[in-house]
mmCIF file of C-alpha atoms in Angstrom:
data_model
loop_
_atom_site.group_PDB
_atom_site.id
_atom_site.type_symbol
_atom_site.label_atom_id
_atom_site.label_comp_id
_atom_site.label_asym_id
_atom_site.label_seq_id
_atom_site.Cartn_x
_atom_site.Cartn_y
_atom_site.Cartn_z
ATOM 1 C CA MET A 30 -64.225 0.269 -14.203
ATOM 2 C CA ILE A 31 -62.723 2.123 -17.219
ATOM 3 C CA VAL A 32 -63.699 5.609 -17.334
ATOM 4 C CA VAL A 33 -63.117 8.171 -20.590
ATOM 5 C CA SER A 34 -61.907 11.082 -19.920
ATOM 6 C CA ASN A 35 -62.885 14.332 -22.555
ATOM 7 C CA SER A 36 -60.701 18.009 -21.542
ATOM 8 C CA THR A 37 -63.561 20.195 -19.773
ATOM 9 C CA PRO A 38 -63.468 17.442 -16.771
ATOM 10 C CA LEU A 39 -59.430 17.128 -15.867
ATOM 11 C CA ILE A 40 -59.401 21.337 -16.551
ATOM 12 C CA THR A 41 -62.434 22.491 -14.659
ATOM 13 C CA LEU A 42 -61.497 20.878 -11.401
ATOM 14 C CA ALA A 43 -58.339 21.761 -11.757
ATOM 15 C CA LYS A 44 -59.251 25.060 -11.818
ATOM 16 C CA VAL A 45 -61.772 24.512 -8.513
ATOM 17 C CA GLY A 46 -58.613 22.439 -7.522
ATOM 18 C CA HIS A 47 -59.876 19.756 -7.314
ATOM 19 C CA PHE A 48 -58.321 17.834 -9.612
ATOM 20 C CA ASP A 49 -57.321 14.569 -6.611
ATOM 21 C CA LEU A 50 -61.091 14.453 -6.555
ATOM 22 C CA LEU A 51 -60.700 12.515 -10.032
ATOM 23 C CA LYS A 52 -58.195 9.442 -8.121
ATOM 24 C CA LEU A 53 -60.067 9.808 -5.005
ATOM 25 C CA LEU A 54 -63.558 8.890 -7.736
ATOM 26 C CA PHE A 55 -61.743 6.378 -9.984
ATOM 27 C CA THR A 56 -58.710 4.157 -9.961
ATOM 28 C CA GLU A 57 -57.164 5.183 -13.298
ATOM 29 C CA ILE A 58 -58.900 7.451 -15.898
ATOM 30 C CA THR A 59 -58.277 6.823 -19.540
ATOM 31 C CA ILE A 60 -57.844 8.950 -22.461
ATOM 32 C CA SER A 61 -56.920 9.765 -26.189
ATOM 33 C CA HIS A 62 -53.999 11.419 -27.319
ATOM 34 C CA GLU A 63 -56.493 14.436 -28.425
ATOM 35 C CA VAL A 64 -56.821 15.164 -24.835
ATOM 36 C CA TRP A 65 -53.187 15.696 -24.066
ATOM 37 C CA GLU A 66 -51.919 17.548 -26.357
ATOM 38 C CA GLU A 67 -55.382 19.402 -25.740
ATOM 39 C CA VAL A 68 -54.581 19.515 -21.873
ATOM 40 C CA VAL A 69 -51.527 18.575 -21.923
ATOM 41 C CA VAL A 70 -49.632 20.249 -24.814
ATOM 42 C CA LYS A 71 -51.156 22.488 -26.303
ATOM 43 C CA GLY A 72 -52.446 23.876 -22.690
ATOM 44 C CA VAL A 73 -48.706 24.192 -21.106
ATOM 45 C CA ASN A 74 -49.030 26.044 -17.962
ATOM 46 C CA GLN A 75 -52.994 26.289 -17.600
ATOM 47 C CA PRO A 76 -55.133 25.272 -14.923
ATOM 48 C CA GLY A 77 -54.988 20.727 -15.771
ATOM 49 C CA SER A 78 -51.592 20.635 -18.519
ATOM 50 C CA GLY A 79 -49.483 19.857 -15.211
ATOM 51 C CA GLU A 80 -51.971 17.978 -13.153
ATOM 52 C CA THR A 81 -53.338 16.025 -15.858
ATOM 53 C CA SER A 82 -49.036 15.209 -17.064
ATOM 54 C CA GLN A 83 -47.619 14.487 -13.300
ATOM 55 C CA ALA A 84 -50.638 11.937 -12.887
ATOM 56 C CA ASN A 85 -49.942 7.970 -12.955
ATOM 57 C CA TRP A 86 -53.172 6.613 -12.703
ATOM 58 C CA ILE A 87 -53.908 8.881 -16.175
ATOM 59 C CA LYS A 88 -53.202 6.783 -18.937
ATOM 60 C CA VAL A 89 -52.763 8.050 -22.619
ATOM 61 C CA HIS A 90 -54.471 5.524 -24.911
ATOM 62 C CA PRO A 91 -54.529 4.996 -28.597
ATOM 63 C CA LEU A 92 -57.332 4.770 -30.772
ATOM 64 C CA ILE A 93 -57.719 2.394 -33.321
ATOM 65 C CA LYS A 94 -59.897 3.937 -35.396
ATOM 66 C CA SER A 95 -58.027 7.039 -35.146
ATOM 67 C CA SER A 96 -59.220 7.926 -39.535
ATOM 68 C CA LEU A 97 -63.092 8.284 -38.054
ATOM 69 C CA ILE A 98 -62.279 11.344 -35.990
ATOM 70 C CA ASP A 99 -61.814 13.988 -39.042
ATOM 71 C CA GLU A 100 -65.241 12.701 -40.167
ATOM 72 C CA TRP A 101 -66.831 13.008 -37.061
ATOM 73 C CA LYS A 102 -65.478 16.566 -36.068
ATOM 74 C CA ILE A 103 -67.189 17.584 -39.018
ATOM 75 C CA ALA A 104 -70.530 15.679 -39.053
ATOM 76 C CA TYR A 105 -71.094 16.198 -35.276
ATOM 77 C CA ASN A 106 -69.219 19.644 -35.141
ATOM 78 C CA LEU A 107 -66.985 19.093 -32.351
ATOM 79 C CA GLY A 108 -63.355 19.140 -31.411
ATOM 80 C CA ALA A 109 -61.398 15.912 -31.573
ATOM 81 C CA GLY A 110 -61.062 15.429 -27.852
ATOM 82 C CA GLU A 111 -64.762 15.310 -27.458
ATOM 83 C CA VAL A 112 -64.304 12.826 -30.624
ATOM 84 C CA SER A 113 -61.907 10.849 -29.934
ATOM 85 C CA THR A 114 -63.192 10.700 -26.324
ATOM 86 C CA VAL A 115 -66.645 9.181 -28.028
ATOM 87 C CA LEU A 116 -65.009 7.115 -30.449
ATOM 88 C CA LEU A 117 -62.546 5.625 -27.150
ATOM 89 C CA ALA A 118 -65.080 5.202 -24.687
ATOM 90 C CA LYS A 119 -66.777 3.115 -27.424
ATOM 91 C CA GLN A 120 -63.331 1.287 -27.680
ATOM 92 C CA LEU A 121 -63.193 0.000 -24.683
ATOM 93 C CA SER A 122 -66.231 -0.958 -24.297
ATOM 94 C CA ALA A 123 -65.801 2.120 -20.785
ATOM 95 C CA ASN A 124 -68.379 1.978 -18.273
ATOM 96 C CA LEU A 125 -68.368 5.608 -17.869
ATOM 97 C CA SER A 126 -67.144 9.021 -20.072
ATOM 98 C CA LEU A 127 -66.821 12.521 -18.871
ATOM 99 C CA ILE A 128 -68.003 14.871 -20.816
ATOM 100 C CA ASP A 129 -68.627 18.347 -19.849
ATOM 101 C CA GLU A 130 -70.184 20.020 -23.550
ATOM 102 C CA ARG A 131 -73.357 19.478 -24.549
ATOM 103 C CA ARG A 132 -73.358 18.376 -28.228
ATOM 104 C CA ALA A 133 -70.910 15.396 -27.079
ATOM 105 C CA ARG A 134 -72.487 14.526 -24.001
ATOM 106 C CA THR A 135 -75.881 14.447 -27.194
ATOM 107 C CA LEU A 136 -73.326 12.300 -29.079
ATOM 108 C CA ALA A 137 -71.869 9.956 -26.283
ATOM 109 C CA VAL A 138 -76.118 8.378 -25.655
ATOM 110 C CA LYS A 139 -76.474 8.019 -29.375
ATOM 111 C CA GLN A 140 -73.731 5.783 -29.685
ATOM 112 C CA GLY A 141 -75.327 4.121 -26.198
ATOM 113 C CA LEU A 142 -71.779 5.270 -23.580
ATOM 114 C CA ALA A 143 -72.581 6.015 -19.849
ATOM 115 C CA ILE A 144 -71.688 9.774 -19.201
ATOM 116 C CA THR A 145 -71.415 12.199 -16.434
ATOM 117 C CA GLY A 146 -69.783 15.414 -16.480
ATOM 118 C CA SER A 147 -68.115 18.422 -13.893
ATOM 119 C CA LEU A 148 -70.700 19.169 -11.730
ATOM 120 C CA ALA A 149 -71.863 15.374 -11.019
ATOM 121 C CA LEU A 150 -68.243 14.535 -9.863
ATOM 122 C CA LEU A 151 -68.504 17.465 -7.049
ATOM 123 C CA GLU A 152 -72.090 16.258 -6.096
ATOM 124 C CA HIS A 153 -69.969 12.632 -5.598
ATOM 125 C CA GLY A 154 -67.536 14.147 -4.441
ATOM 126 C CA TYR A 155 -69.117 15.464 -1.944
ATOM 127 C CA ARG A 156 -71.924 13.116 -1.095
ATOM 128 C CA LYS A 157 -68.535 10.419 -0.582
ATOM 129 C CA LYS A 158 -67.628 14.026 2.181
ATOM 130 C CA HIS A 159 -64.182 14.562 0.254
ATOM 131 C CA LEU A 160 -65.833 17.959 -0.741
ATOM 132 C CA LYS A 161 -65.782 20.505 2.820
ATOM 133 C CA ASP A 162 -68.114 23.386 1.147
ATOM 134 C CA LEU A 163 -70.197 22.000 -2.295
ATOM 135 C CA ARG A 164 -71.247 26.064 -2.136
ATOM 136 C CA GLN A 165 -67.484 27.195 -1.849
ATOM 137 C CA VAL A 166 -66.523 25.411 -5.240
ATOM 138 C CA TYR A 167 -69.614 25.909 -6.805
ATOM 139 C CA ALA A 168 -69.265 29.967 -6.266
ATOM 140 C CA GLN A 169 -65.575 28.491 -7.863
ATOM 141 C CA LEU A 170 -67.074 27.701 -10.892
ATOM 142 C CA ILE A 171 -68.404 30.802 -11.758
ATOM 143 C CA ILE A 172 -65.582 33.264 -9.972
ATOM 144 C CA CYS A 173 -62.727 30.230 -12.550
ATOM 145 C CA GLY A 174 -65.204 31.649 -15.534
ATOM 146 C CA ILE A 175 -66.231 28.062 -16.107
ATOM 147 C CA TRP A 176 -69.737 28.354 -17.216
ATOM 148 C CA ILE A 177 -72.052 25.756 -16.663
ATOM 149 C CA ASP A 178 -75.924 27.236 -15.810
ATOM 150 C CA GLN A 179 -76.585 29.028 -11.635
ATOM 151 C CA LYS A 180 -79.846 27.730 -11.976
ATOM 152 C CA LYS A 181 -78.250 24.333 -12.286
ATOM 153 C CA LEU A 182 -76.480 24.922 -9.248
ATOM 154 C CA ASN A 183 -78.506 26.100 -7.455
ATOM 155 C CA GLN A 184 -80.645 23.267 -8.117
ATOM 156 C CA SER A 185 -78.079 20.911 -7.293
ATOM 157 C CA LEU A 186 -77.303 22.781 -3.993
ATOM 158 C CA ALA A 187 -81.030 22.608 -2.764
ATOM 159 C CA GLY A 188 -80.693 19.026 -4.163
ATOM 160 C CA PHE A 189 -78.644 18.561 -0.631
ATOM 161 C CA GLY A 190 -80.193 21.679 1.568
ATOM 162 C CA LEU A 191 -77.715 24.226 0.826
ATOM 163 C CA SER A 192 -78.737 27.668 0.385
ATOM 164 C CA PRO A 193 -78.292 29.137 -2.892
ATOM 165 C CA LEU A 194 -75.133 31.149 -5.064
#
């Protein structure tokens, strides 16, 4: 299975202490050079940086059409990380793209890509019993200042028969 990730899922899962969930759910994750730069280089000493740089199961893959990055950044009002993630996922015919940002998700779907985000990854991890307390993880998202609509979090919890936040 080919999985390409943008920066935000890496950072989000690291912030809530569940970066290892990515390894438990996927054998390998591929990221673009731009995502590596954003998370590891520019984000040095920030959540996700050390985890990503030390994860031998995260591979950096070059873009064949890297010249499109600047064009798409302007056309779709997105950053280099989001654009390069969509381009790389297309290039590799990825089975799944890990993207949280709404505009990037919209672009990915328009490009015919399958997407999921941090919330769905946490739900999947809970279903597979990799997470013991989903409600606590969701509370941690809020504490860490990660913007996910609390209504969505509560709907997710209700789907598992758990009390709302």
